[in-house]
């Protein structure tokens, strides 16, 4: 009896085929500096902690990048999902640094868009050297 032919192979490309060019919290902090957010407040360590918390909350609120709501026409999908994670991460860092101004925190739309664009391109990621043979 012959073996069935493999018809589909799936992999998680992140960390397998490509990786961040620089640590993600460093890239977030660098982008924030371009928008004049306070360097002393927006640090990679604070961003990493905030990102982890916001990412987990967003994953619980809208699992699978909000797919169920997207299918019902009630949500914008992965780009909106990631925009909310980015904005929430910065809001959390700024609010924790200045709790009395919690409702006054403003994250520039341009910052969110620049990070979305960076991580949707080769600017944010690089292929591992041996990934080329995979293709």
Short mmCIF file of C-alpha atoms in Angstrom, two decimals:
data_model
loop_
_atom_site.label_atom_id
_atom_site.label_comp_id
_atom_site.label_asym_id
_atom_site.label_seq_id
_atom_site.Cartn_x
_atom_site.Cartn_y
_atom_site.Cartn_z
CA UNK A 1 0.00 0.00 0.00
CA UNK A 2 1.42 3.41 -0.92
CA UNK A 3 1.67 6.29 1.51
CA UNK A 4 -0.71 9.20 1.00
CA UNK A 5 0.85 12.21 -0.65
CA UNK A 6 1.38 15.28 1.54
CA UNK A 7 -0.89 17.97 0.15
CA UNK A 8 -0.34 20.77 2.62
CA UNK A 9 2.41 21.85 4.93
CA UNK A 10 1.80 24.69 7.37
CA UNK A 11 4.37 26.43 9.51
CA UNK A 12 4.52 29.37 11.85
CA UNK A 13 6.85 31.63 9.87
CA UNK A 14 7.65 33.99 12.77
CA UNK A 15 10.81 32.79 14.45
CA UNK A 16 11.14 29.99 11.90
CA UNK A 17 11.67 31.73 8.57
CA UNK A 18 11.94 35.35 9.65
CA UNK A 19 12.76 37.29 12.81
CA UNK A 20 12.64 40.90 13.97
CA UNK A 21 15.57 42.96 12.63
CA UNK A 22 15.88 44.54 16.08
CA UNK A 23 14.05 43.69 19.30
CA UNK A 24 10.43 44.76 18.88
CA UNK A 25 10.33 46.93 22.04
CA UNK A 26 13.40 48.78 20.73
CA UNK A 27 11.66 49.39 17.40
CA UNK A 28 8.54 50.67 19.16
CA UNK A 29 10.60 53.02 21.36
CA UNK A 30 12.57 54.30 18.38
CA UNK A 31 9.38 55.01 16.45
CA UNK A 32 7.95 56.86 19.47
CA UNK A 33 10.98 59.14 19.57
CA UNK A 34 10.30 60.17 15.97
CA UNK A 35 6.90 61.42 17.21
CA UNK A 36 8.43 63.28 20.17
CA UNK A 37 7.01 61.03 22.85
CA UNK A 38 9.09 61.29 26.04
CA UNK A 39 12.21 59.13 25.75
CA UNK A 40 12.51 58.84 29.53
CA UNK A 41 8.99 57.38 29.75
CA UNK A 42 8.75 55.33 26.55
CA UNK A 43 11.45 52.75 27.22
CA UNK A 44 11.83 49.31 25.66
CA UNK A 45 11.40 47.64 29.06
CA UNK A 46 8.14 49.46 29.79
CA UNK A 47 6.88 48.82 26.28
CA UNK A 48 7.67 45.12 26.54
CA UNK A 49 5.68 44.79 29.76
CA UNK A 50 2.76 46.85 28.43
CA UNK A 51 2.73 45.02 25.10
CA UNK A 52 2.55 41.63 26.81
CA UNK A 53 -0.42 42.70 28.91
CA UNK A 54 -2.28 44.46 26.08
CA UNK A 55 -1.63 41.59 23.64
CA UNK A 56 -3.09 39.05 26.08
CA UNK A 57 -6.15 41.21 26.73
CA UNK A 58 -6.71 41.79 23.01
CA UNK A 59 -6.35 38.06 22.31
CA UNK A 60 -9.05 37.31 24.88
CA UNK A 61 -11.32 40.09 23.63
CA UNK A 62 -10.92 39.32 19.92
CA UNK A 63 -9.36 35.88 19.41
CA UNK A 64 -7.74 35.08 16.06
CA UNK A 65 -7.34 38.78 15.23
CA UNK A 66 -11.07 39.37 15.55
CA UNK A 67 -11.96 36.88 12.82
CA UNK A 68 -15.44 36.06 14.15
CA UNK A 69 -16.37 39.75 14.21
CA UNK A 70 -14.80 40.28 10.78
CA UNK A 71 -17.02 37.55 9.33
CA UNK A 72 -20.06 39.35 10.78
CA UNK A 73 -18.86 42.65 9.28
CA UNK A 74 -18.35 44.15 12.74
CA UNK A 75 -14.57 44.54 12.81
CA UNK A 76 -11.69 45.57 10.58
CA UNK A 77 -9.53 42.49 10.98
CA UNK A 78 -5.83 42.02 11.70
CA UNK A 79 -4.72 45.56 10.86
CA UNK A 80 -7.28 47.05 13.27
CA UNK A 81 -6.41 44.37 15.84
CA UNK A 82 -2.70 45.24 15.72
CA UNK A 83 -3.46 48.99 15.71
CA UNK A 84 -5.36 48.51 18.96
CA UNK A 85 -2.47 46.53 20.47
CA UNK A 86 0.05 49.21 19.45
CA UNK A 87 -2.09 52.09 20.69
CA UNK A 88 -2.94 50.24 23.90
CA UNK A 89 0.71 49.48 24.62
CA UNK A 90 1.73 53.13 24.40
CA UNK A 91 -1.36 54.30 26.29
CA UNK A 92 -0.56 51.89 29.11
CA UNK A 93 3.06 53.08 29.39
CA UNK A 94 2.06 56.74 29.40
CA UNK A 95 -0.86 56.23 31.81
CA UNK A 96 1.32 54.29 34.26
CA UNK A 97 3.92 57.07 34.15
CA UNK A 98 1.30 59.74 34.84
CA UNK A 99 -1.80 58.18 36.45
CA UNK A 100 -3.49 61.54 36.99
CA UNK A 101 -3.57 62.13 33.23
CA UNK A 102 -4.92 58.67 32.33
CA UNK A 103 -7.81 60.02 30.23
CA UNK A 104 -5.64 62.64 28.53
CA UNK A 105 -3.16 60.25 26.91
CA UNK A 106 -2.96 60.75 23.14
CA UNK A 107 -1.08 58.42 20.80
CA UNK A 108 -0.41 59.95 17.37
CA UNK A 109 -2.18 58.12 14.54
CA UNK A 110 1.03 58.51 12.53
CA UNK A 111 2.95 56.49 15.12
CA UNK A 112 0.45 53.64 14.94
CA UNK A 113 0.48 53.70 11.12
CA UNK A 114 4.27 53.81 10.94
CA UNK A 115 4.55 50.73 13.16
CA UNK A 116 1.85 48.88 11.23
CA UNK A 117 3.70 49.64 7.99
CA UNK A 118 7.09 48.71 9.48
CA UNK A 119 5.91 45.32 10.66
CA UNK A 120 4.06 44.63 7.42
CA UNK A 121 7.33 44.97 5.51
CA UNK A 122 10.96 43.95 5.50
CA UNK A 123 11.77 47.05 7.53
CA UNK A 124 10.70 45.28 10.72
CA UNK A 125 11.77 41.74 9.88
CA UNK A 126 14.59 39.82 8.22
CA UNK A 127 14.76 36.30 6.81
CA UNK A 128 17.05 33.83 8.49
CA UNK A 129 20.07 33.12 6.29
CA UNK A 130 18.99 29.55 5.55
CA UNK A 131 15.35 30.45 4.82
CA UNK A 132 16.03 30.97 1.11
CA UNK A 133 16.50 27.25 0.52
CA UNK A 134 13.00 26.67 1.86
CA UNK A 135 11.53 28.55 -1.07
#
